[in-house]
């Protein structure tokens, strides 16, 4: 059966459009397998309700000048002059079998069972979504990290919720936490914990101290941290100061040591002291010699240094009696003494006390340098009638040796002749200032 349009007096009326309410019985739910509505009859071949052509089954369906036109479920009587434009035949959709169960269920024996739309692929979920079957229906679920907006799955920006302690990086469907240098992601994958760089091979050459988020390199005593902040360089203490050692500084890795010249020994860590070889026995003087200790060394002198016409009287004492003709113009006695001073000793400086041992009441004494002071490096300062002081007039450098004859002239009002005695002083100037 076809829908029709008729034209009367050049006016087209689409009657099929006006009568769309009378649709094919293939779209009407039936209550029994053979019951059809008015205008249709059951076709056992197609097992569908088929339209009845009333124009053929009803005699004189239209009277007069009217012409019968069959239509779905009925017929129309139109003027014979009307032209008919056939409408396209609607597609016949098979009528689904009667389902007495609720939507989403299907009959199974005497009961209704749920239809698994996900398993049968009878769902409209997107490829990125997961179909979850429910009783009588189904749900389209987005993957973790996505939220459903309409029918689409949109990535959730978890970084908006500040899950991370330091930095958050959003990725499709998830996120990751990152930490600042010196930290690492904790066990919960969100917080940041300090990294102990000292236990992880920090590049400190000596000592490493871990701090929050970083570390510090430190050096042992005697070293200093280099410009790179990691390397420890030896401090040359000998170059930094000349006061570390009295004689010579020797730099060593991380420290320094002081050394003394030959004939001296180290006292403490920096001072040098003369070794008295005469006391320690570290000399090679014979039995007829006397060991004289001087700065940095020693000297062996003859025990008897008396020269003619003097005779040896006692230790270091030589006498020349005036009874001998050769002694009349010579000092009566010569006493040998020895002393040592350091080089560059400050001047003026008192260095040796001269004192008479025999004092006669009423006598008067004078003291002078008889010989040995050609450069006037010394002078005598008499303190009283029986003593005087030898004074170093200027600083002198060693090693050097002076032999000074210090003379004492004695006189008395009752004795017209004056007497003379000499102290022969050997002065050894050491090579150093200590």
XYZ file of C-alpha atoms in Angstrom:
434
model
C 0.000 0.000 0.000
C 1.294 3.492 -0.803
C 0.575 6.909 0.636
C -0.921 9.301 -1.856
C -1.016 12.970 -2.619
C -3.940 14.340 -4.671
C -4.144 17.482 -6.740
C -7.415 19.291 -7.135
C -7.521 22.454 -9.263
C -3.700 22.521 -9.295
C -3.532 22.318 -5.480
C -1.487 19.422 -4.033
C -2.535 18.031 -0.742
C -0.177 15.501 0.854
C -2.665 13.297 2.539
C -0.033 10.843 3.634
C 1.503 13.535 5.847
C -1.828 14.228 7.441
C -2.432 10.601 8.158
C 0.971 9.560 9.585
C -0.828 8.620 12.732
C -2.043 5.548 10.974
C 1.308 3.786 10.908
C 2.136 0.340 9.789
C 1.157 -2.432 12.117
C 4.771 -3.539 12.056
C 5.398 -0.751 14.635
C 2.425 -1.553 16.909
C 2.938 -3.786 19.852
C 0.540 -6.720 19.648
C -1.042 -8.471 22.518
C -1.373 -11.824 20.745
C 0.404 -13.275 17.813
C -2.689 -13.024 15.502
C -4.607 -9.949 16.672
C -4.457 -6.817 14.456
C -6.139 -3.396 14.674
C -8.942 -2.231 12.396
C -7.903 -1.956 8.751
C -5.303 -4.755 9.055
C -5.414 -8.543 8.891
C -2.910 -11.180 10.018
C -0.609 -12.556 7.334
C 0.568 -16.030 8.418
C 3.333 -16.034 5.807
C 5.094 -12.941 7.055
C 3.710 -13.266 10.574
C 2.854 -9.570 10.468
C -0.343 -7.510 10.333
C -1.048 -6.488 6.696
C -3.119 -3.528 5.486
C -6.576 -4.356 4.054
C -7.330 -2.766 0.618
C -10.876 -1.559 1.288
C -11.132 -0.252 -2.285
C -11.097 -3.888 -3.426
C -12.976 -5.548 -0.607
C -15.834 -3.000 -0.189
C -18.203 -2.722 -3.208
C -18.886 0.891 -4.156
C -16.793 2.197 -1.374
C -17.032 5.714 -2.862
C -20.229 7.141 -4.418
C -20.811 9.468 -7.288
C -17.817 11.084 -8.922
C -15.545 10.145 -6.017
C -12.774 7.683 -6.485
C -11.528 5.261 -3.809
C -7.901 5.486 -2.735
C -6.601 2.869 -0.311
C -4.463 4.045 2.675
C -2.841 2.503 5.764
C -5.604 1.154 7.938
C -8.361 2.778 5.803
C -9.219 4.461 2.483
C -9.971 7.879 1.018
C -12.682 9.073 -1.372
C -11.335 11.820 -3.633
C -12.475 13.459 -6.887
C -11.640 11.484 -9.940
C -9.690 14.450 -11.309
C -7.238 14.209 -8.387
C -3.801 13.024 -9.346
C -2.039 10.547 -7.136
C 1.697 10.862 -6.303
C 2.827 7.628 -4.690
C 4.857 8.047 -1.466
C 7.937 5.897 -0.922
C 7.231 2.521 0.637
C 8.323 2.637 4.306
C 10.927 0.162 5.376
C 9.462 -2.742 7.213
C 11.165 -3.310 10.504
C 10.716 -6.751 11.954
C 8.491 -6.623 14.949
C 10.406 -7.860 17.938
C 9.028 -10.844 19.655
C 6.800 -10.097 22.565
C 8.833 -9.668 25.771
C 6.768 -9.919 28.940
C 9.789 -8.908 31.090
C 10.789 -5.406 32.246
C 13.270 -3.345 30.262
C 16.775 -4.782 30.589
C 15.487 -8.304 31.256
C 14.559 -11.246 29.045
C 12.399 -14.316 29.668
C 14.133 -17.475 30.723
C 11.648 -20.242 31.322
C 9.091 -18.941 33.752
C 11.332 -16.140 35.052
C 13.055 -12.953 33.846
C 16.829 -12.704 33.892
C 19.058 -9.617 33.551
C 20.478 -8.883 30.112
C 24.301 -8.318 30.255
C 24.540 -5.492 27.710
C 28.308 -5.296 28.269
C 28.883 -8.906 27.319
C 26.569 -8.705 24.300
C 28.151 -5.410 23.220
C 24.697 -3.799 23.319
C 25.906 -0.616 24.994
C 26.960 2.854 23.863
C 30.068 3.315 26.046
C 33.017 5.153 24.520
C 36.153 3.126 23.671
C 37.951 4.774 26.596
C 35.175 3.819 29.022
C 34.461 0.581 30.793
C 31.009 -0.951 30.585
C 29.696 -2.049 33.991
C 26.562 -4.256 33.911
C 23.848 -3.486 36.445
C 20.452 -5.036 37.074
C 18.262 -4.027 34.163
C 20.803 -1.580 32.763
C 24.496 -0.716 32.495
C 26.894 2.096 33.379
C 29.758 3.608 31.416
C 32.628 4.127 33.853
C 35.662 6.334 33.179
C 39.169 5.110 33.996
C 40.796 6.238 37.231
C 41.963 9.836 36.993
C 39.112 10.875 34.697
C 35.673 12.314 35.428
C 32.594 11.847 33.250
C 31.232 15.007 31.677
C 28.207 14.130 29.540
C 29.277 11.089 27.591
C 32.978 12.018 27.558
C 35.780 11.238 30.039
C 37.815 14.333 30.989
C 41.205 14.124 32.694
C 41.181 15.270 36.327
C 43.908 17.825 37.112
C 44.896 16.462 40.526
C 47.502 19.216 40.908
C 44.670 21.633 41.683
C 44.106 19.847 44.963
C 47.739 20.298 46.097
C 48.404 16.668 46.841
C 52.187 17.192 46.509
C 54.417 18.859 49.085
C 56.743 20.503 46.548
C 55.854 20.211 42.854
C 53.028 18.417 41.059
C 53.094 17.261 37.419
C 49.724 16.378 35.904
C 49.662 13.533 33.370
C 46.647 12.004 31.541
C 44.697 10.036 34.099
C 47.135 10.586 36.925
C 49.796 12.870 38.415
C 53.279 12.628 39.850
C 55.010 14.489 42.659
C 58.488 15.894 42.292
C 60.805 17.297 44.947
C 63.307 20.116 45.017
C 67.035 19.279 44.856
C 68.181 17.733 48.116
C 64.876 15.917 48.678
C 63.270 12.723 47.444
C 59.662 11.564 47.242
C 58.560 9.820 50.434
C 56.852 6.494 50.849
C 53.404 8.017 50.295
C 54.548 9.356 46.893
C 53.455 12.851 47.905
C 55.637 14.228 50.673
C 59.308 15.127 50.250
C 61.944 13.883 52.676
C 65.499 15.146 53.079
C 68.235 13.252 51.261
C 71.354 12.524 53.317
C 73.895 13.335 50.643
C 76.720 12.398 53.013
C 75.549 8.773 52.968
C 75.030 8.845 49.214
C 78.577 9.729 48.233
C 78.687 13.506 48.531
C 81.871 14.825 46.878
C 83.402 16.197 50.084
C 87.098 15.365 50.216
C 87.246 15.231 54.034
C 84.169 15.818 56.195
C 80.507 16.077 55.198
C 77.651 17.540 57.255
C 74.086 16.898 56.134
C 71.639 19.794 56.412
C 67.975 20.131 55.504
C 67.798 19.988 51.736
C 71.539 20.165 51.151
C 74.933 19.429 52.706
C 78.137 21.195 53.687
C 81.752 20.171 53.283
C 84.203 20.913 56.053
C 87.927 20.385 56.345
C 90.210 19.046 59.040
C 92.482 21.366 60.962
C 95.289 22.564 58.766
C 93.160 22.561 55.609
C 90.865 25.088 54.003
C 87.885 24.627 51.711
C 88.595 25.275 48.046
C 86.538 27.483 45.712
C 84.480 24.491 44.537
C 83.161 23.957 48.061
C 84.193 20.284 48.063
C 87.984 20.082 47.963
C 90.180 20.628 51.017
C 93.521 22.262 50.319
C 96.468 22.227 52.679
C 97.147 25.507 54.468
C 100.781 26.546 54.200
C 101.130 27.905 57.708
C 104.781 28.710 57.054
C 103.803 31.152 54.336
C 100.970 32.739 56.239
C 103.153 33.861 59.154
C 106.815 34.107 60.038
C 106.136 33.897 63.765
C 105.157 30.241 63.893
C 108.735 29.049 64.383
C 111.760 30.667 65.963
C 114.144 29.251 63.378
C 112.556 27.462 60.416
C 109.024 26.334 59.585
C 108.448 23.117 57.643
C 105.005 22.754 56.070
C 103.380 19.321 56.160
C 99.969 18.043 54.959
C 97.461 19.544 57.357
C 100.070 20.868 59.768
C 103.555 22.305 60.153
C 106.575 21.640 62.313
C 109.448 23.725 63.582
C 113.058 22.697 63.289
C 116.142 24.095 64.949
C 119.674 24.481 63.626
C 122.471 22.139 64.569
C 123.508 22.556 68.176
C 119.989 23.556 69.242
C 116.962 21.594 70.413
C 113.242 22.302 70.092
C 111.545 23.467 73.267
C 107.809 23.169 73.085
C 106.578 23.525 69.518
C 108.405 26.585 68.214
C 111.299 27.709 70.432
C 114.928 26.672 69.989
C 117.319 26.256 72.892
C 121.074 25.831 72.805
C 122.307 22.344 73.645
C 124.912 22.471 76.382
C 127.235 19.792 75.080
C 129.546 20.307 78.047
C 126.787 19.209 80.437
C 125.354 16.426 78.279
C 128.811 14.964 77.601
C 128.367 15.332 73.872
C 131.831 16.869 73.380
C 135.234 15.575 72.479
C 137.435 17.633 74.792
C 140.433 15.877 76.336
C 141.292 15.658 80.024
C 143.746 18.558 79.659
C 141.090 20.734 78.091
C 138.104 22.555 79.376
C 134.758 22.378 77.530
C 133.270 25.810 76.972
C 129.665 25.850 75.818
C 128.719 28.553 73.337
C 125.580 29.146 71.277
C 125.098 26.321 68.826
C 128.357 24.556 69.599
C 131.151 24.117 72.102
C 134.863 24.829 72.228
C 137.717 23.014 73.880
C 140.293 25.284 75.549
C 143.491 24.312 77.313
C 143.130 24.113 81.049
C 146.478 25.913 81.411
C 146.503 28.983 79.225
C 149.271 30.778 81.058
C 152.107 32.100 78.927
C 155.590 33.127 80.014
C 156.487 34.836 82.234
C 153.121 33.921 83.900
C 152.770 30.775 85.872
C 149.675 28.682 86.404
C 148.406 29.250 89.887
C 144.918 27.707 89.902
C 142.033 27.142 87.537
C 142.098 29.928 84.946
C 144.452 32.042 87.057
C 147.901 33.054 85.887
C 150.220 35.194 88.045
C 153.399 37.104 87.329
C 155.187 38.176 90.605
C 156.843 41.539 90.477
C 159.933 39.865 91.874
C 160.556 38.656 88.376
C 162.187 41.358 86.307
C 160.015 40.405 83.310
C 156.846 40.991 85.293
C 157.486 44.522 86.453
C 155.551 46.137 83.572
C 152.871 43.456 83.315
C 149.614 42.990 85.219
C 150.146 40.926 88.310
C 147.431 38.401 87.463
C 145.431 37.276 84.468
C 142.100 35.451 85.013
C 140.509 33.657 82.031
C 136.726 33.779 81.670
C 134.332 32.758 78.897
C 130.848 33.862 77.932
C 128.496 33.703 74.956
C 125.847 36.097 73.683
C 123.269 35.890 70.899
C 123.592 37.613 67.599
C 121.947 41.009 67.190
C 121.441 41.422 70.909
C 119.791 44.704 71.756
C 122.155 47.470 72.801
C 123.232 49.063 75.034
C 123.091 45.983 77.191
C 124.887 44.968 80.398
C 126.630 41.695 79.703
C 129.354 41.074 82.299
C 130.005 42.176 85.900
C 133.624 42.873 86.938
C 134.299 42.784 90.658
C 137.472 42.817 92.778
C 137.974 39.992 95.226
C 140.637 41.646 97.413
C 139.680 45.015 98.751
C 142.075 47.070 100.884
C 140.565 49.792 103.000
C 141.483 53.197 101.683
C 142.440 51.913 98.232
C 140.833 53.165 95.065
C 140.191 51.178 91.904
C 139.525 52.037 88.293
C 138.407 49.768 85.453
C 139.122 49.946 81.726
C 139.247 47.870 78.518
C 142.963 47.294 78.078
C 142.768 45.601 74.636
C 140.558 43.649 72.197
C 137.957 46.325 71.460
C 139.297 47.874 68.304
C 135.820 48.717 66.958
C 134.584 50.146 70.255
C 131.756 47.625 70.445
C 131.937 47.656 74.262
C 132.535 50.078 77.095
C 133.021 49.971 80.884
C 130.566 51.538 83.303
C 131.993 51.634 86.807
C 129.330 51.233 89.428
C 131.422 51.720 92.603
C 134.971 51.491 93.911
C 135.156 47.709 93.670
C 132.914 46.733 90.688
C 132.123 47.732 87.118
C 129.866 46.560 84.297
C 130.893 45.602 80.772
C 128.316 47.041 78.407
C 127.589 46.008 74.818
C 127.570 49.320 73.010
C 125.996 48.175 69.729
C 124.361 45.085 68.291
C 126.866 42.669 66.798
C 126.340 39.755 64.409
C 127.809 36.298 64.759
C 129.381 33.947 64.566
C 132.189 36.022 65.999
C 134.701 35.900 68.876
C 136.096 38.725 71.009
C 138.964 38.483 73.503
C 138.835 41.483 75.804
C 141.428 42.284 78.469
C 139.493 44.038 81.217
C 141.960 45.729 83.540
C 141.507 46.855 87.127
C 144.041 49.420 88.415
C 144.365 49.632 92.186
C 146.125 52.289 94.280
C 146.541 53.331 97.925
C 147.682 56.641 99.443
C 150.188 54.904 101.651
C 151.594 52.804 98.819
C 152.948 54.860 96.002
C 152.985 52.032 93.431
C 149.794 51.076 91.658
C 148.952 47.427 90.898
C 147.125 45.962 87.926
C 145.132 42.781 87.327
C 143.471 41.612 84.107
C 140.343 39.603 83.422
C 140.763 38.083 79.966
C 137.190 37.607 78.754
C 136.486 35.498 75.676
C 133.100 36.508 74.205
C 131.533 34.183 71.651
C 128.737 35.709 69.539
C 126.319 33.011 68.352
C 125.126 32.791 64.724
C 121.430 33.330 65.600
C 119.307 35.674 67.624
C 118.340 32.926 70.042
